[in-house]
Amino acid sequence: MSDQIDRIGDPGSGRRVRGPRFQPLRRAVRIPVWGDLGIRLGIALFLLGIVIMIHWWDRGGLVDNLDGEVSFSDVVYFTMISVTTTGFGDIAPITDRARMVEAIIVTPIRFAVFFIFVGTAYNFIMKRSWEKFRMKRIQEQLEDHIVVLGYGVSGSESVNELIERGTDPSDIVVIDPGEDRLAEAEKLGCNVMAADATRDDTLNAVRISKSKNVLVSAGRDDTSILIVLTVRHLAPDVPISVVVRADDNEFLARQAGANNVINPVRFTGLLLAGSAKGAHIADYLADLASVTGRVQLVEREITSEECGCAITDLQTGGRGLRVYRDGKVLGFWEDECQDLQAGDIVVEIVPTDSGEARGDGHNGK
């Protein structure tokens, strides 16, 4: 199974198997290493070609102290020793024009080629060390980020959806032992780490206690629950969402400290049952769950201007469905929802930009 985090060992033993230490946090570069090298070499060769053409065009201003004749091979030779500032003196500019060409045109190109080669050395030697230092600093300063533990089917879909909803990929940290899966997350611009998500040092390394949310999708319920326990121990106040597949493990996941428990098997069953009662129910629920749909569900705290208003009069123009107040769940039909109070959390349906563009207004789908 692609979701599975497969490095825990025997889950029934209750012990964590000590594995290799995690790899440092990393983030994809915009241009691959070999692509960057090719660009630099291409620019250097282009500049050398310009100098060769200039010298060939003005070869009358050059003198070869060996045989007195300046051939094309002599021009190439003179260009290389001139650009590299070697200067053996066997070929030299003798006319005023040739010397001006060397001073005004060739000398700036000489500096440009020099800096290209110095920059290449920096990029392949010094920059790698600098990048490790930079990522270490980023790792030390992580705050209000989203940590995704497990990058299988569910984890990858959640990351894609977060990015669609406007989350900066640089604010997402993905932890998974599979390098192939991490490479996909890295291409999206996420911070990635090859590590065991059940270990304290792994989670401390990504400052789990400073994160905004933690999403757990380990592929196995026992592994996911163990991860939730570890996260809750290190970050008592951070919201945790976890995917479990067995109904009897939902209670255990909540006991372990998960704020939200998602059962994809049960949700699929609900969609199937709903489709039997109406052809469009499953389609509408899928629409609500995705930011790319025509409508979407939004959870937020009410504004000060909305205090005292009814749930039908939300400033966003959305359709209010439910209010959470002091641990109590209130439906839109209940009297308490006709007088919103400070601190209320409302769940509403709002149209997306795509829905408005197609003339849906606030009516949903």
Coordinates of C-alpha atoms in Angstrom, one line a residue:
M1 CA 0.0 0.0 0.0
S2 CA 1.4 3.4 -1.0
D3 CA 0.4 5.0 2.2
Q4 CA 2.3 2.6 4.4
I5 CA 5.1 3.9 6.5
D6 CA 7.2 0.7 6.5
R7 CA 10.0 1.1 9.0
I8 CA 8.4 0.6 12.3
G9 CA 9.1 -3.1 12.7
D10 CA 6.8 -5.3 14.7
P11 CA 3.8 -3.1 15.7
G12 CA 2.5 -5.7 18.1
S13 CA 5.6 -5.5 20.2
G14 CA 4.8 -2.0 21.4
R15 CA 8.5 -1.1 20.9
R16 CA 10.0 1.4 18.5
V17 CA 12.8 0.0 16.4
R18 CA 15.8 2.3 16.4
G19 CA 16.6 3.1 12.8
P20 CA 19.1 5.4 11.1
R21 CA 19.0 9.0 12.0
F22 CA 16.9 11.3 9.8
Q23 CA 18.3 13.1 6.9
P24 CA 18.4 16.9 7.1
L25 CA 15.5 19.0 6.0
R26 CA 15.7 19.9 2.3
R27 CA 13.9 21.8 -0.4
A28 CA 14.1 21.5 -4.2
V29 CA 16.2 24.0 -6.1
R30 CA 14.5 25.7 -9.1
I31 CA 17.2 24.6 -11.6
P32 CA 18.8 21.1 -11.4
V33 CA 22.5 21.0 -10.8
W34 CA 23.4 19.7 -14.2
G35 CA 21.1 22.2 -15.9
D36 CA 22.8 25.0 -14.0
L37 CA 26.2 23.7 -15.1
G38 CA 25.1 23.5 -18.7
I39 CA 23.8 27.1 -18.6
R40 CA 27.1 28.4 -17.2
L41 CA 29.2 26.5 -19.7
G42 CA 27.0 27.6 -22.6
I43 CA 27.3 31.3 -21.6
A44 CA 31.1 30.9 -21.3
L45 CA 31.4 29.2 -24.7
F46 CA 29.2 31.9 -26.2
L47 CA 31.4 34.7 -24.9
L48 CA 34.5 32.9 -26.1
G49 CA 33.0 32.6 -29.5
I50 CA 32.3 36.3 -29.6
V51 CA 36.0 37.0 -28.8
I52 CA 37.2 34.6 -31.5
M53 CA 35.0 36.3 -34.1
I54 CA 36.3 39.7 -33.0
H55 CA 39.9 38.6 -33.2
W56 CA 39.4 36.9 -36.6
W57 CA 37.7 40.1 -37.9
D58 CA 40.6 42.2 -36.6
R59 CA 43.4 39.7 -37.2
G60 CA 45.2 42.3 -39.3
G61 CA 46.0 44.1 -36.0
L62 CA 47.7 41.0 -34.6
V63 CA 51.3 39.8 -35.2
D64 CA 52.6 36.3 -34.8
N65 CA 56.3 36.6 -33.7
L66 CA 56.9 33.0 -34.8
D67 CA 56.0 33.0 -38.6
G68 CA 54.3 36.4 -39.1
E69 CA 51.0 34.9 -40.3
V70 CA 47.9 34.8 -38.1
S71 CA 45.8 31.8 -39.0
F72 CA 42.4 30.8 -37.6
S73 CA 44.1 28.4 -35.2
D74 CA 46.3 31.2 -34.1
V75 CA 43.2 33.3 -33.4
V76 CA 41.7 30.5 -31.3
Y77 CA 45.0 30.1 -29.4
F78 CA 45.4 33.9 -28.8
T79 CA 41.8 34.1 -27.6
M80 CA 42.2 31.4 -25.1
I81 CA 45.5 32.7 -23.6
S82 CA 44.1 36.3 -23.7
V83 CA 40.9 35.5 -21.9
T84 CA 42.7 33.4 -19.4
T85 CA 45.3 36.2 -18.9
T86 CA 48.1 33.8 -19.6
G87 CA 49.9 36.0 -22.2
F88 CA 53.0 34.3 -23.6
G89 CA 53.7 37.2 -25.9
D90 CA 54.2 35.2 -29.1
I91 CA 51.0 36.8 -30.5
A92 CA 50.2 40.4 -29.7
P93 CA 48.1 43.3 -30.8
I94 CA 50.1 45.9 -32.6
T95 CA 47.6 48.5 -34.0
D96 CA 45.7 51.1 -32.0
R97 CA 42.4 49.5 -33.1
A98 CA 43.4 46.0 -32.0
R99 CA 44.6 47.4 -28.6
M100 CA 41.3 49.3 -28.1
V101 CA 39.4 46.1 -28.9
E102 CA 41.4 44.3 -26.3
A103 CA 40.8 47.1 -23.8
I104 CA 37.1 47.9 -24.4
I105 CA 35.6 44.6 -25.6
V106 CA 37.8 41.6 -24.7
T107 CA 38.7 42.7 -21.2
P108 CA 35.1 42.9 -19.9
I109 CA 34.4 39.5 -21.5
R110 CA 37.5 38.2 -19.8
F111 CA 36.1 39.3 -16.4
A112 CA 32.7 37.8 -17.3
V113 CA 34.2 34.4 -18.1
F114 CA 36.3 34.6 -15.0
F115 CA 33.3 35.2 -12.8
I116 CA 31.3 32.4 -14.6
F117 CA 34.0 29.9 -13.6
V118 CA 34.3 31.3 -10.1
G119 CA 30.5 31.2 -9.8
T120 CA 30.5 27.6 -11.0
A121 CA 33.0 26.7 -8.3
Y122 CA 30.9 28.5 -5.7
N123 CA 27.7 26.8 -6.9
F124 CA 29.1 23.3 -6.8
I125 CA 31.3 23.6 -3.7
M126 CA 30.6 26.5 -1.5
K127 CA 26.8 26.8 -2.3
R128 CA 26.2 23.2 -1.2
S129 CA 27.7 24.0 2.2
W130 CA 25.7 27.2 2.3
E131 CA 22.5 25.4 1.4
K132 CA 23.0 23.0 4.2
F133 CA 23.5 25.9 6.6
R134 CA 20.5 27.8 5.2
M135 CA 18.2 24.8 5.5
K136 CA 19.4 24.3 9.1
R137 CA 18.5 27.9 9.8
I138 CA 15.1 27.4 8.2
Q139 CA 14.6 24.2 10.3
E140 CA 15.5 26.1 13.4
Q141 CA 13.0 28.9 12.6
L142 CA 10.0 26.8 11.5
E143 CA 6.8 28.2 13.0
D144 CA 3.1 28.1 12.0
H145 CA 3.9 25.4 9.5
I146 CA 1.9 22.3 8.5
V147 CA 3.5 19.0 9.1
V148 CA 2.4 16.1 7.0
L149 CA 3.5 12.7 8.4
G150 CA 3.3 10.1 5.6
Y151 CA 3.2 11.0 1.9
G152 CA 1.2 8.2 0.4
V153 CA -2.1 8.5 -1.4
S154 CA -3.9 10.4 1.3
G155 CA -0.9 12.5 2.3
S156 CA -0.1 13.6 -1.2
E157 CA -3.7 14.5 -1.9
S158 CA -3.9 16.6 1.3
V159 CA -0.7 18.5 0.3
N160 CA -2.0 19.1 -3.2
E161 CA -5.3 20.4 -1.8
L162 CA -3.5 22.6 0.7
I163 CA -1.5 24.2 -2.1
E164 CA -4.7 24.7 -4.1
R165 CA -6.2 26.4 -1.1
G166 CA -3.4 28.9 -1.1
T167 CA -0.9 27.4 1.4
D168 CA 2.7 28.3 0.5
P169 CA 4.6 25.0 -0.2
S170 CA 7.5 26.4 1.8
D171 CA 5.2 26.3 4.9
I172 CA 4.6 22.6 4.5
V173 CA 7.0 19.9 5.9
V174 CA 6.6 16.4 4.7
I175 CA 8.1 13.5 6.6
D176 CA 8.2 10.0 5.0
P177 CA 10.9 7.3 4.7
G178 CA 10.4 6.8 1.0
E179 CA 12.7 8.8 -1.1
D180 CA 10.6 8.4 -4.3
R181 CA 7.5 9.8 -2.5
L182 CA 9.6 12.6 -1.0
A183 CA 10.9 13.5 -4.5
E184 CA 7.3 14.2 -5.5
A185 CA 6.7 16.5 -2.5
E186 CA 10.1 18.2 -3.1
K187 CA 9.1 19.1 -6.7
L188 CA 6.1 20.9 -5.3
G189 CA 8.4 23.1 -3.2
C190 CA 7.7 21.5 0.1
N191 CA 10.3 21.0 2.8
V192 CA 10.9 17.2 3.1
M193 CA 12.7 14.9 5.4
A194 CA 13.4 11.2 5.1
A195 CA 12.8 10.0 8.7
D196 CA 10.8 7.9 11.1
A197 CA 7.8 9.9 12.2
T198 CA 7.3 8.0 15.4
R199 CA 10.6 9.2 16.9
D200 CA 10.8 12.2 19.2
D201 CA 14.0 13.5 17.6
T202 CA 12.5 13.5 14.2
L203 CA 9.5 15.6 15.3
N204 CA 11.6 17.9 17.4
A205 CA 13.8 18.5 14.4
V206 CA 10.8 20.0 12.5
R207 CA 9.7 22.0 15.6
I208 CA 6.4 20.1 15.9
S209 CA 5.4 22.1 19.0
K210 CA 5.5 25.3 16.9
S211 CA 3.5 23.9 14.0
K212 CA 0.0 25.1 13.0
N213 CA -1.4 21.7 12.1
V214 CA -0.3 18.1 11.9
L215 CA -1.7 15.7 9.3
V216 CA -1.1 12.0 9.9
S217 CA -1.5 9.4 7.2
A218 CA 0.8 6.5 7.9
G219 CA -1.1 3.8 5.9
R220 CA -1.5 1.5 9.0
D221 CA -3.8 2.4 11.9
D222 CA -1.4 1.1 14.6
T223 CA 1.4 3.3 13.1
S224 CA -0.8 6.3 12.8
I225 CA -2.0 6.0 16.4
L226 CA 1.6 5.7 17.6
I227 CA 2.5 8.8 15.6
V228 CA -0.5 10.7 17.1
L229 CA 0.6 9.7 20.6
T230 CA 4.2 10.9 19.9
V231 CA 3.0 14.2 18.5
R232 CA 0.5 14.8 21.3
H233 CA 3.3 14.2 23.9
L234 CA 5.6 16.7 22.2
A235 CA 2.9 19.3 21.2
P236 CA 0.0 19.3 23.6
D237 CA -1.9 22.1 21.9
V238 CA -1.3 21.5 18.2
P239 CA -4.4 20.3 16.2
I240 CA -3.9 16.8 14.9
S241 CA -5.8 15.1 12.1
V242 CA -5.3 11.4 11.4
V243 CA -6.5 8.9 8.9
V244 CA -7.7 5.5 10.2
R245 CA -9.4 2.7 8.3
A246 CA -10.9 0.5 11.0
D247 CA -14.0 1.7 12.9
D248 CA -12.8 0.4 16.2
N249 CA -9.6 2.4 15.9
E250 CA -11.3 5.7 15.7
F251 CA -11.9 5.8 19.4
L252 CA -8.2 4.8 20.0
A253 CA -7.1 7.6 17.7
R254 CA -9.1 10.1 19.7
Q255 CA -7.8 8.8 23.0
A256 CA -4.3 9.1 21.6
G257 CA -5.0 12.9 21.2
A258 CA -6.3 13.3 17.6
N259 CA -8.6 16.3 17.2
N260 CA -10.0 15.0 13.9
V261 CA -10.3 11.4 12.8
I262 CA -11.0 10.7 9.2
N263 CA -12.1 7.2 8.1
P264 CA -11.9 7.0 4.3
V265 CA -13.6 3.6 4.3
R266 CA -16.6 5.0 6.1
F267 CA -16.7 8.2 4.0
T268 CA -16.7 6.1 0.9
G269 CA -19.5 4.0 2.3
L270 CA -21.5 7.2 3.0
L271 CA -21.0 8.4 -0.6
L272 CA -22.1 5.0 -2.0
A273 CA -25.2 5.0 0.2
G274 CA -26.0 8.6 -0.7
S275 CA -25.7 7.9 -4.4
A276 CA -28.3 5.1 -4.0
K277 CA -30.7 7.8 -2.5
G278 CA -29.9 10.4 -5.1
A279 CA -27.8 10.6 -8.2
H280 CA -26.1 13.9 -7.3
I281 CA -25.4 13.5 -3.6
A282 CA -22.0 12.0 -4.0
D283 CA -21.1 14.6 -6.6
Y284 CA -22.1 17.4 -4.3
L285 CA -20.2 16.1 -1.3
A286 CA -17.0 15.7 -3.4
D287 CA -17.6 19.3 -4.7
L288 CA -17.8 20.5 -1.1
A289 CA -14.6 18.8 -0.1
S290 CA -12.4 20.2 -2.8
V291 CA -11.3 23.8 -3.3
T292 CA -11.5 23.3 -7.1
G293 CA -15.3 22.7 -6.9
R294 CA -18.0 25.2 -7.4
V295 CA -18.7 25.4 -3.7
Q296 CA -16.7 24.6 -0.6
L297 CA -17.1 24.1 3.2
V298 CA -15.4 26.8 5.3
E299 CA -14.9 26.8 9.1
R300 CA -14.1 30.1 10.7
E301 CA -14.7 32.2 13.8
I302 CA -17.4 34.8 13.4
T303 CA -16.4 38.4 13.1
S304 CA -17.3 41.1 15.6
E305 CA -19.8 42.6 13.1
E306 CA -21.6 39.3 13.0
C307 CA -22.2 39.1 16.7
G308 CA -26.0 39.2 17.4
C309 CA -26.8 38.3 13.8
A310 CA -28.5 35.1 12.7
I311 CA -26.6 32.3 11.0
T312 CA -28.5 33.2 7.8
D313 CA -27.0 36.7 7.7
L314 CA -23.3 36.0 7.5
Q315 CA -21.3 38.7 6.0
T316 CA -19.6 36.4 3.5
G317 CA -23.0 35.6 1.9
G318 CA -22.4 32.0 2.6
R319 CA -25.0 29.5 3.8
G320 CA -24.4 28.8 7.5
L321 CA -24.8 25.1 8.5
R322 CA -23.6 24.7 12.0
V323 CA -22.3 26.6 15.0
Y324 CA -19.8 25.3 17.6
R325 CA -20.2 27.1 20.9
D326 CA -18.6 26.1 24.2
G327 CA -18.2 22.5 23.0
K328 CA -21.9 22.3 21.9
V329 CA -22.9 21.7 18.3
L330 CA -25.8 23.8 17.0
G331 CA -27.7 23.2 13.8
F332 CA -28.8 26.1 11.6
W333 CA -32.5 25.4 12.5
E334 CA -31.9 25.8 16.3
D335 CA -32.9 29.0 18.1
E336 CA -29.3 29.6 19.4
C337 CA -28.1 30.1 15.8
Q338 CA -30.3 33.1 15.5
D339 CA -28.1 35.1 17.9
L340 CA -24.4 34.5 17.1
Q341 CA -22.0 35.2 20.0
A342 CA -18.3 36.2 20.2
G343 CA -16.1 33.1 19.9
D344 CA -18.6 31.1 17.9
I345 CA -17.1 28.8 15.2
V346 CA -19.3 28.6 12.1
V347 CA -19.3 26.1 9.3
E348 CA -20.7 27.5 6.1
I349 CA -20.9 26.8 2.4
V350 CA -19.5 29.5 0.2
P351 CA -19.1 29.6 -3.6
T352 CA -15.6 29.4 -5.0
D353 CA -14.3 31.7 -7.7
S354 CA -15.0 29.1 -10.3
G355 CA -18.6 28.8 -9.1
E356 CA -19.1 32.6 -9.3
A357 CA -17.6 32.7 -12.8
R358 CA -20.2 30.2 -13.9
G359 CA -23.0 32.2 -12.4
D360 CA -23.7 30.1 -9.4
G361 CA -24.0 33.1 -7.0
H362 CA -24.7 31.9 -3.5
N363 CA -27.0 29.1 -4.4
G364 CA -24.3 26.5 -4.5
K365 CA -24.5 23.8 -7.1

